[in-house]
Amino acid sequence: MSELEVRNKIVFTWVDDSREPHEYVKHLRRPKGRQARLNLPKITAFLGKIAELQERIEKQSKKGASVADNMAMIESFFTPENEQLFPFILQMETEDELRILNEELTAIEVIEAVSKAATYIVEESLNRSEVQQALKKLGGEGVEEAPA
């Protein structure tokens, strides 16, 4: 499996009420168009929020926080503003995909998947030739391309 296939592939697994295991594989597409450009700042800010959440959990765990305390911090991350980005970041558009996202996955699974997908979107957006050219015009060297 190529590194790109690993970077753009997210596997969701869950067990339903009848103890039947399920798996859904989502292959992310390279972001395109106006919606991708408009949402890129939101997505990068979102990645920052995830990093802050991870830091808070690590600090609290070192202080002896319980699993319940950590779960409460994770649940507080699910604000309407954050949740509206999940389907876009994960490119989940069908009713079945949205049901999986909203009903089958735990909060931790959603955050892990969104973090991976958001990282992929940002990397792929920065690798676009017009973005590289704009960064070079601003006096930078561009951004090192992520492995393909």
GROMACS .gro file of N, CA and C in nm:
model
  444
    1MET      N    1   0.086  -0.118   0.000
    1MET     CA    2   0.000   0.000   0.000
    1MET      C    3   0.090   0.124   0.000
    2SER      N    4   0.063   0.217  -0.089
    2SER     CA    5   0.145   0.337  -0.096
    2SER      C    6   0.117   0.428   0.023
    3GLU      N    7   0.209   0.523   0.045
    3GLU     CA    8   0.192   0.616   0.156
    3GLU      C    9   0.069   0.703   0.134
    4LEU      N   10   0.041   0.740   0.007
    4LEU     CA   11  -0.078   0.819  -0.022
    4LEU      C   12  -0.204   0.743   0.019
    5GLU      N   13  -0.208   0.613  -0.010
    5GLU     CA   14  -0.325   0.533   0.027
    5GLU      C   15  -0.344   0.531   0.179
    6VAL      N   16  -0.234   0.532   0.253
    6VAL     CA   17  -0.244   0.536   0.398
    6VAL      C   18  -0.291   0.673   0.444
    7ARG      N   19  -0.238   0.779   0.381
    7ARG     CA   20  -0.272   0.915   0.421
    7ARG      C   21  -0.417   0.951   0.389
    8ASN      N   22  -0.470   0.898   0.279
    8ASN     CA   23  -0.604   0.940   0.239
    8ASN      C   24  -0.711   0.835   0.269
    9LYS      N   25  -0.678   0.737   0.349
    9LYS     CA   26  -0.773   0.629   0.380
    9LYS      C   27  -0.803   0.629   0.530
   10ILE      N   28  -0.931   0.630   0.562
   10ILE     CA   29  -0.975   0.622   0.701
   10ILE      C   30  -1.070   0.503   0.711
   11VAL      N   31  -1.045   0.418   0.808
   11VAL     CA   32  -1.128   0.300   0.828
   11VAL      C   33  -1.206   0.319   0.958
   12PHE      N   34  -1.337   0.311   0.947
   12PHE     CA   35  -1.425   0.320   1.063
   12PHE      C   36  -1.474   0.180   1.096
   13THR      N   37  -1.467   0.141   1.221
   13THR     CA   38  -1.520   0.011   1.263
   13THR      C   39  -1.609   0.031   1.384
   14TRP      N   40  -1.713  -0.049   1.393
   14TRP     CA   41  -1.802  -0.044   1.508
   14TRP      C   42  -1.877  -0.175   1.518
   15VAL      N   43  -1.937  -0.196   1.635
   15VAL     CA   44  -2.018  -0.315   1.660
   15VAL      C   45  -2.159  -0.266   1.688
   16ASP      N   46  -2.257  -0.324   1.617
   16ASP     CA   47  -2.395  -0.278   1.637
   16ASP      C   48  -2.458  -0.350   1.757
   17ASP      N   49  -2.586  -0.321   1.781
   17ASP     CA   50  -2.656  -0.377   1.898
   17ASP      C   51  -2.659  -0.529   1.899
   18SER      N   52  -2.655  -0.590   1.782
   18SER     CA   53  -2.659  -0.737   1.776
   18SER      C   54  -2.517  -0.796   1.780
   19ARG      N   55  -2.421  -0.715   1.817
   19ARG     CA   56  -2.280  -0.756   1.828
   19ARG      C   57  -2.218  -0.790   1.693
   20GLU      N   58  -2.278  -0.740   1.587
   20GLU     CA   59  -2.227  -0.762   1.451
   20GLU      C   60  -2.122  -0.655   1.420
   21PRO      N   61  -1.999  -0.696   1.386
   21PRO     CA   62  -1.897  -0.596   1.353
   21PRO      C   63  -1.919  -0.537   1.213
   22HIS      N   64  -1.888  -0.410   1.200
   22HIS     CA   65  -1.902  -0.341   1.072
   22HIS      C   66  -1.774  -0.263   1.044
   23GLU      N   67  -1.748  -0.242   0.916
   23GLU     CA   68  -1.633  -0.163   0.875
   23GLU      C   69  -1.673  -0.078   0.756
   24TYR      N   70  -1.630   0.046   0.758
   24TYR     CA   71  -1.654   0.137   0.646
   24TYR      C   72  -1.522   0.206   0.614
   25VAL      N   73  -1.482   0.200   0.488
   25VAL     CA   74  -1.356   0.259   0.446
   25VAL      C   75  -1.388   0.385   0.365
   26LYS      N   76  -1.326   0.495   0.404
   26LYS     CA   77  -1.345   0.622   0.334
   26LYS      C   78  -1.211   0.663   0.274
   27HIS      N   79  -1.211   0.682   0.141
   27HIS     CA   80  -1.093   0.732   0.071
   27HIS      C   81  -1.114   0.881   0.047
   28LEU      N   82  -1.030   0.962   0.105
   28LEU     CA   83  -1.043   1.107   0.093
   28LEU      C   84  -0.998   1.155  -0.044
   29ARG      N   85  -1.068   1.254  -0.095
   29ARG     CA   86  -1.031   1.317  -0.222
   29ARG      C   87  -0.949   1.442  -0.193
   30ARG      N   88  -0.867   1.478  -0.289
   30ARG     CA   89  -0.791   1.602  -0.277
   30ARG      C   90  -0.891   1.718  -0.280
   31PRO      N   91  -0.881   1.812  -0.186
   31PRO     CA   92  -0.978   1.922  -0.182
   31PRO      C   93  -0.965   2.013  -0.303
   32LYS      N   94  -1.079   2.057  -0.353
   32LYS     CA   95  -1.081   2.142  -0.471
   32LYS      C   96  -1.185   2.251  -0.454
   33GLY      N   97  -1.165   2.357  -0.527
   33GLY     CA   98  -1.268   2.458  -0.542
   33GLY      C   99  -1.277   2.559  -0.429
   34ARG      N  100  -1.378   2.640  -0.444
   34ARG     CA  101  -1.401   2.754  -0.355
   34ARG      C  102  -1.427   2.709  -0.212
   35GLN      N  103  -1.508   2.604  -0.195
   35GLN     CA  104  -1.540   2.558  -0.061
   35GLN      C  105  -1.415   2.513   0.013
   36ALA      N  106  -1.325   2.446  -0.055
   36ALA     CA  107  -1.200   2.403   0.008
   36ALA      C  108  -1.117   2.525   0.049
   37ARG      N  109  -1.107   2.624  -0.038
   37ARG     CA  110  -1.029   2.744  -0.006
   37ARG      C  111  -1.090   2.820   0.111
   38LEU      N  112  -1.222   2.829   0.113
   38LEU     CA  113  -1.288   2.902   0.221
   38LEU      C  114  -1.277   2.830   0.354
   39ASN      N  115  -1.277   2.697   0.350
   39ASN     CA  116  -1.273   2.621   0.475
   39ASN      C  117  -1.132   2.592   0.525
   40LEU      N  118  -1.030   2.614   0.443
   40LEU     CA  119  -0.893   2.584   0.485
   40LEU      C  120  -0.854   2.657   0.615
   41PRO      N  121  -0.882   2.787   0.629
   41PRO     CA  122  -0.848   2.853   0.757
   41PRO      C  123  -0.922   2.790   0.876
   42LYS      N  124  -1.048   2.753   0.856
   42LYS     CA  125  -1.125   2.689   0.963
   42LYS      C  126  -1.063   2.554   0.999
   43ILE      N  127  -1.019   2.481   0.897
   43ILE     CA  128  -0.962   2.349   0.920
   43ILE      C  129  -0.829   2.359   0.993
   44THR      N  130  -0.745   2.455   0.955
   44THR     CA  131  -0.618   2.471   1.025
   44THR      C  132  -0.640   2.515   1.170
   45ALA      N  133  -0.737   2.603   1.192
   45ALA     CA  134  -0.772   2.643   1.329
   45ALA      C  135  -0.824   2.523   1.407
   46PHE      N  136  -0.900   2.440   1.341
   46PHE     CA  137  -0.956   2.320   1.403
   46PHE      C  138  -0.844   2.225   1.448
   47LEU      N  139  -0.741   2.209   1.363
   47LEU     CA  140  -0.626   2.126   1.401
   47LEU      C  141  -0.558   2.183   1.525
   48GLY      N  142  -0.551   2.315   1.534
   48GLY     CA  143  -0.496   2.379   1.653
   48GLY      C  144  -0.578   2.347   1.777
   49LYS      N  145  -0.710   2.347   1.762
   49LYS     CA  146  -0.798   2.313   1.875
   49LYS      C  147  -0.776   2.169   1.920
   50ILE      N  148  -0.757   2.079   1.824
   50ILE     CA  149  -0.732   1.939   1.858
   50ILE      C  150  -0.600   1.927   1.935
   51ALA      N  151  -0.498   1.999   1.890
   51ALA     CA  152  -0.369   1.997   1.960
   51ALA      C  153  -0.383   2.050   2.103
   52GLU      N  154  -0.460   2.158   2.120
   52GLU     CA  155  -0.484   2.213   2.253
   52GLU      C  156  -0.557   2.112   2.341
   53LEU      N  157  -0.655   2.044   2.284
   53LEU     CA  158  -0.729   1.942   2.359
   53LEU      C  159  -0.635   1.831   2.405
   54GLN      N  160  -0.549   1.785   2.316
   54GLN     CA  161  -0.454   1.680   2.351
   54GLN      C  162  -0.362   1.726   2.464
   55GLU      N  163  -0.314   1.850   2.457
   55GLU     CA  164  -0.228   1.903   2.563
   55GLU      C  165  -0.301   1.909   2.696
   56ARG      N  166  -0.426   1.958   2.694
   56ARG     CA  167  -0.504   1.966   2.819
   56ARG      C  168  -0.524   1.829   2.879
   57ILE      N  169  -0.555   1.730   2.795
   57ILE     CA  170  -0.577   1.595   2.847
   57ILE      C  171  -0.448   1.540   2.906
   58GLU      N  172  -0.334   1.561   2.838
   58GLU     CA  173  -0.206   1.514   2.891
   58GLU      C  174  -0.174   1.579   3.025
   59LYS      N  175  -0.194   1.711   3.036
   59LYS     CA  176  -0.167   1.782   3.162
   59LYS      C  177  -0.258   1.731   3.273
   60GLN      N  178  -0.386   1.716   3.242
   60GLN     CA  179  -0.480   1.669   3.343
   60GLN      C  180  -0.450   1.526   3.385
   61SER      N  181  -0.408   1.443   3.290
   61SER     CA  182  -0.375   1.304   3.322
   61SER      C  183  -0.254   1.298   3.416
   62LYS      N  184  -0.156   1.385   3.393
   62LYS     CA  185  -0.038   1.390   3.481
   62LYS      C  186  -0.076   1.433   3.621
   63LYS      N  187  -0.183   1.513   3.631
   63LYS     CA  188  -0.231   1.559   3.761
   63LYS      C  189  -0.325   1.458   3.825
   64GLY      N  190  -0.348   1.346   3.757
   64GLY     CA  191  -0.432   1.241   3.813
   64GLY      C  192  -0.578   1.247   3.773
   65ALA      N  193  -0.608   1.311   3.663
   65ALA     CA  194  -0.748   1.319   3.617
   65ALA      C  195  -0.799   1.179   3.583
   66SER      N  196  -0.925   1.160   3.608
   66SER     CA  197  -0.986   1.030   3.580
   66SER      C  198  -1.023   1.019   3.432
   67VAL      N  199  -1.056   0.898   3.390
   67VAL     CA  200  -1.102   0.876   3.253
   67VAL      C  201  -1.229   0.958   3.228
   68ALA      N  202  -1.315   0.965   3.328
   68ALA     CA  203  -1.439   1.042   3.314
   68ALA      C  204  -1.409   1.191   3.292
   69ASP      N  205  -1.308   1.243   3.363
   69ASP     CA  206  -1.269   1.383   3.344
   69ASP      C  207  -1.220   1.406   3.202
   70ASN      N  208  -1.136   1.314   3.154
   70ASN     CA  209  -1.085   1.326   3.017
   70ASN      C  210  -1.197   1.315   2.915
   71MET      N  211  -1.291   1.225   2.938
   71MET     CA  212  -1.404   1.211   2.845
   71MET      C  213  -1.489   1.338   2.845
   72ALA      N  214  -1.504   1.401   2.960
   72ALA     CA  215  -1.580   1.526   2.966
   72ALA      C  216  -1.512   1.634   2.883
   73MET      N  217  -1.378   1.639   2.888
   73MET     CA  218  -1.305   1.736   2.804
   73MET      C  219  -1.327   1.706   2.656
   74ILE      N  220  -1.324   1.579   2.621
   74ILE     CA  221  -1.345   1.540   2.481
   74ILE      C  222  -1.486   1.576   2.437
   75GLU      N  223  -1.584   1.546   2.520
   75GLU     CA  224  -1.724   1.577   2.485
   75GLU      C  225  -1.745   1.727   2.470
   76SER      N  226  -1.673   1.808   2.549
   76SER     CA  227  -1.689   1.954   2.539
   76SER      C  228  -1.637   2.007   2.406
   77PHE      N  229  -1.557   1.928   2.338
   77PHE     CA  230  -1.503   1.966   2.207
   77PHE      C  231  -1.611   1.964   2.099
   78PHE      N  232  -1.720   1.893   2.124
   78PHE     CA  233  -1.827   1.876   2.024
   78PHE      C  234  -1.924   1.993   2.031
   79THR      N  235  -1.876   2.110   1.992
   79THR     CA  236  -1.960   2.229   1.984
   79THR      C  237  -2.027   2.230   1.847
   80PRO      N  238  -2.138   2.303   1.834
   80PRO     CA  239  -2.201   2.312   1.701
   80PRO      C  240  -2.105   2.363   1.593
   81GLU      N  241  -2.019   2.459   1.629
   81GLU     CA  242  -1.922   2.513   1.533
   81GLU      C  243  -1.826   2.405   1.485
   82ASN      N  244  -1.775   2.324   1.579
   82ASN     CA  245  -1.683   2.217   1.540
   82ASN      C  246  -1.756   2.108   1.463
   83GLU      N  247  -1.874   2.070   1.511
   83GLU     CA  248  -1.948   1.960   1.449
   83GLU      C  249  -1.989   1.989   1.306
   84GLN      N  250  -2.012   2.116   1.272
   84GLN     CA  251  -2.052   2.146   1.134
   84GLN      C  252  -1.938   2.122   1.036
   85LEU      N  253  -1.814   2.119   1.084
   85LEU     CA  254  -1.699   2.093   0.996
   85LEU      C  255  -1.674   1.943   0.975
   86PHE      N  256  -1.721   1.858   1.066
   86PHE     CA  257  -1.690   1.715   1.057
   86PHE      C  258  -1.726   1.654   0.922
   87PRO      N  259  -1.850   1.669   0.872
   87PRO     CA  260  -1.883   1.607   0.743
   87PRO      C  261  -1.796   1.659   0.628
   88PHE      N  262  -1.765   1.789   0.628
   88PHE     CA  263  -1.680   1.843   0.522
   88PHE      C  264  -1.540   1.785   0.530
   89ILE      N  265  -1.482   1.786   0.649
   89ILE     CA  266  -1.345   1.736   0.665
   89ILE      C  267  -1.338   1.588   0.629
   90LEU      N  268  -1.435   1.511   0.674
   90LEU     CA  269  -1.434   1.367   0.649
   90LEU      C  270  -1.493   1.331   0.513
   91GLN      N  271  -1.543   1.430   0.441
   91GLN     CA  272  -1.604   1.410   0.310
   91GLN      C  273  -1.715   1.304   0.316
   92MET      N  274  -1.794   1.313   0.420
   92MET     CA  275  -1.906   1.221   0.439
   92MET      C  276  -2.032   1.295   0.399
   93GLU      N  277  -2.092   1.250   0.289
   93GLU     CA  278  -2.201   1.326   0.229
   93GLU      C  279  -2.332   1.250   0.221
   94THR      N  280  -2.327   1.118   0.214
   94THR     CA  281  -2.450   1.040   0.199
   94THR      C  282  -2.518   1.022   0.335
   95GLU      N  283  -2.645   0.984   0.331
   95GLU     CA  284  -2.717   0.958   0.455
   95GLU      C  285  -2.651   0.849   0.537
   96ASP      N  286  -2.607   0.742   0.471
   96ASP     CA  287  -2.540   0.633   0.543
   96ASP      C  288  -2.412   0.680   0.609
   97GLU      N  289  -2.333   0.761   0.537
   97GLU     CA  290  -2.209   0.812   0.595
   97GLU      C  291  -2.237   0.902   0.715
   98LEU      N  292  -2.336   0.987   0.704
   98LEU     CA  293  -2.370   1.076   0.814
   98LEU      C  294  -2.423   0.998   0.934
   99ARG      N  295  -2.498   0.892   0.908
   99ARG     CA  296  -2.547   0.807   1.017
   99ARG      C  297  -2.430   0.743   1.090
  100ILE      N  298  -2.333   0.691   1.016
  100ILE     CA  299  -2.214   0.632   1.077
  100ILE      C  300  -2.145   0.736   1.165
  101LEU      N  301  -2.125   0.854   1.110
  101LEU     CA  302  -2.057   0.961   1.181
  101LEU      C  303  -2.132   1.000   1.308
  102ASN      N  304  -2.263   1.015   1.298
  102ASN     CA  305  -2.342   1.066   1.410
  102ASN      C  306  -2.387   0.961   1.510
  103GLU      N  307  -2.396   0.834   1.468
  103GLU     CA  308  -2.455   0.734   1.556
  103GLU      C  309  -2.362   0.619   1.595
  104GLU      N  310  -2.266   0.586   1.512
  104GLU     CA  311  -2.190   0.464   1.535
  104GLU      C  312  -2.053   0.484   1.599
  105LEU      N  313  -1.997   0.601   1.585
  105LEU     CA  314  -1.860   0.623   1.630
  105LEU      C  315  -1.856   0.690   1.766
  106THR      N  316  -1.753   0.658   1.843
  106THR     CA  317  -1.733   0.725   1.971
  106THR      C  318  -1.671   0.862   1.947
  107ALA      N  319  -1.675   0.945   2.048
  107ALA     CA  320  -1.617   1.079   2.037
  107ALA      C  321  -1.468   1.072   2.003
  108ILE      N  322  -1.398   0.980   2.064
  108ILE     CA  323  -1.254   0.966   2.039
  108ILE      C  324  -1.230   0.924   1.894
  109GLU      N  325  -1.309   0.830   1.843
  109GLU     CA  326  -1.294   0.786   1.704
  109GLU      C  327  -1.319   0.900   1.606
  110VAL      N  328  -1.418   0.982   1.636
  110VAL     CA  329  -1.448   1.096   1.549
  110VAL      C  330  -1.331   1.194   1.548
  111ILE      N  331  -1.280   1.227   1.666
  111ILE     CA  332  -1.169   1.322   1.675
  111ILE      C  333  -1.045   1.268   1.604
  112GLU      N  334  -1.015   1.140   1.622
  112GLU     CA  335  -0.899   1.081   1.554
  112GLU      C  336  -0.916   1.087   1.402
  113ALA      N  337  -1.034   1.051   1.354
  113ALA     CA  338  -1.059   1.052   1.209
  113ALA      C  339  -1.055   1.193   1.153
  114VAL      N  340  -1.116   1.287   1.223
  114VAL     CA  341  -1.119   1.425   1.177
  114VAL      C  342  -0.977   1.483   1.177
  115SER      N  343  -0.899   1.450   1.277
  115SER     CA  344  -0.760   1.498   1.284
  115SER      C  345  -0.679   1.447   1.164
  116LYS      N  346  -0.692   1.319   1.135
  116LYS     CA  347  -0.619   1.261   1.021
  116LYS      C  348  -0.666   1.324   0.890
  117ALA      N  349  -0.797   1.335   0.873
  117ALA     CA  350  -0.851   1.391   0.748
  117ALA      C  351  -0.814   1.539   0.733
  118ALA      N  352  -0.821   1.615   0.841
  118ALA     CA  353  -0.786   1.757   0.835
  118ALA      C  354  -0.639   1.775   0.799
  119THR      N  355  -0.553   1.693   0.855
  119THR     CA  356  -0.411   1.699   0.822
  119THR      C  357  -0.390   1.671   0.674
  120TYR      N  358  -0.459   1.571   0.622
  120TYR     CA  359  -0.450   1.538   0.479
  120TYR      C  360  -0.496   1.657   0.393
  121ILE      N  361  -0.608   1.717   0.428
  121ILE     CA  362  -0.662   1.829   0.351
  121ILE      C  363  -0.565   1.947   0.350
  122VAL      N  364  -0.509   1.979   0.467
  122VAL     CA  365  -0.416   2.092   0.474
  122VAL      C  366  -0.291   2.063   0.392
  123GLU      N  367  -0.236   1.943   0.407
  123GLU     CA  368  -0.116   1.907   0.330
  123GLU      C  369  -0.143   1.914   0.180
  124GLU      N  370  -0.253   1.856   0.137
  124GLU     CA  371  -0.284   1.855  -0.006
  124GLU      C  372  -0.314   1.996  -0.058
  125SER      N  373  -0.377   2.078   0.024
  125SER     CA  374  -0.405   2.215  -0.018
  125SER      C  375  -0.276   2.295  -0.033
  126LEU      N  376  -0.183   2.274   0.058
  126LEU     CA  377  -0.055   2.347   0.051
  126LEU      C  378   0.032   2.298  -0.063
  127ASN      N  379   0.009   2.177  -0.110
  127ASN     CA  380   0.089   2.121  -0.219
  127ASN      C  381   0.042   2.168  -0.357
  128ARG      N  382  -0.070   2.237  -0.365
  128ARG     CA  383  -0.120   2.285  -0.494
  128ARG      C  384  -0.021   2.386  -0.552
  129SER      N  385   0.003   2.379  -0.681
  129SER     CA  386   0.105   2.464  -0.744
  129SER      C  387   0.077   2.613  -0.727
  130GLU      N  388  -0.050   2.654  -0.736
  130GLU     CA  389  -0.080   2.796  -0.721
  130GLU      C  390  -0.054   2.844  -0.579
  131VAL      N  391  -0.073   2.758  -0.481
  131VAL     CA  392  -0.042   2.794  -0.342
  131VAL      C  393   0.108   2.806  -0.325
  132GLN      N  394   0.183   2.713  -0.380
  132GLN     CA  395   0.329   2.719  -0.373
  132GLN      C  396   0.381   2.847  -0.437
  133GLN      N  397   0.325   2.883  -0.553
  133GLN     CA  398   0.368   3.005  -0.621
  133GLN      C  399   0.338   3.129  -0.537
  134ALA      N  400   0.220   3.132  -0.476
  134ALA     CA  401   0.182   3.246  -0.392
  134ALA      C  402   0.275   3.257  -0.271
  135LEU      N  403   0.308   3.144  -0.210
  135LEU     CA  404   0.399   3.146  -0.096
  135LEU      C  405   0.538   3.196  -0.136
  136LYS      N  406   0.584   3.156  -0.252
  136LYS     CA  407   0.715   3.201  -0.300
  136LYS      C  408   0.713   3.351  -0.328
  137LYS      N  409   0.602   3.402  -0.382
  137LYS     CA  410   0.590   3.546  -0.408
  137LYS      C  411   0.593   3.626  -0.279
  138LEU      N  412   0.545   3.566  -0.172
  138LEU     CA  413   0.546   3.634  -0.042
  138LEU      C  414   0.685   3.635   0.020
  139GLY      N  415   0.780   3.574  -0.050
  139GLY     CA  416   0.917   3.577  -0.001
  139GLY      C  417   0.961   3.450   0.068
  140GLY      N  418   0.874   3.353   0.074
  140GLY     CA  419   0.910   3.227   0.138
  140GLY      C  420   0.965   3.130   0.036
  141GLU      N  421   1.003   3.019   0.083
  141GLU     CA  422   1.056   2.915  -0.003
  141GLU      C  423   0.946   2.819  -0.048
  142GLY      N  424   0.822   2.846  -0.011
  142GLY     CA  425   0.716   2.749  -0.036
  142GLY      C  426   0.711   2.653   0.081
  143VAL      N  427   0.638   2.550   0.064
  143VAL     CA  428   0.623   2.450   0.168
  143VAL      C  429   0.673   2.319   0.112
  144GLU      N  430   0.747   2.246   0.193
  144GLU     CA  431   0.797   2.117   0.146
  144GLU      C  432   0.679   2.026   0.117
  145GLU      N  433   0.681   1.962   0.002
  145GLU     CA  434   0.569   1.877  -0.037
  145GLU      C  435   0.562   1.753   0.049
  146ALA      N  436   0.440   1.714   0.082
  146ALA     CA  437   0.418   1.589   0.152
  146ALA      C  438   0.445   1.476   0.054
  147PRO      N  439   0.493   1.362   0.102
  147PRO     CA  440   0.521   1.251   0.011
  147PRO      C  441   0.396   1.206  -0.062
  148ALA      N  442   0.409   1.175  -0.188
  148ALA     CA  443   0.294   1.131  -0.268
  148ALA      C  444   0.280   0.982  -0.265
   0.00000   0.00000   0.00000
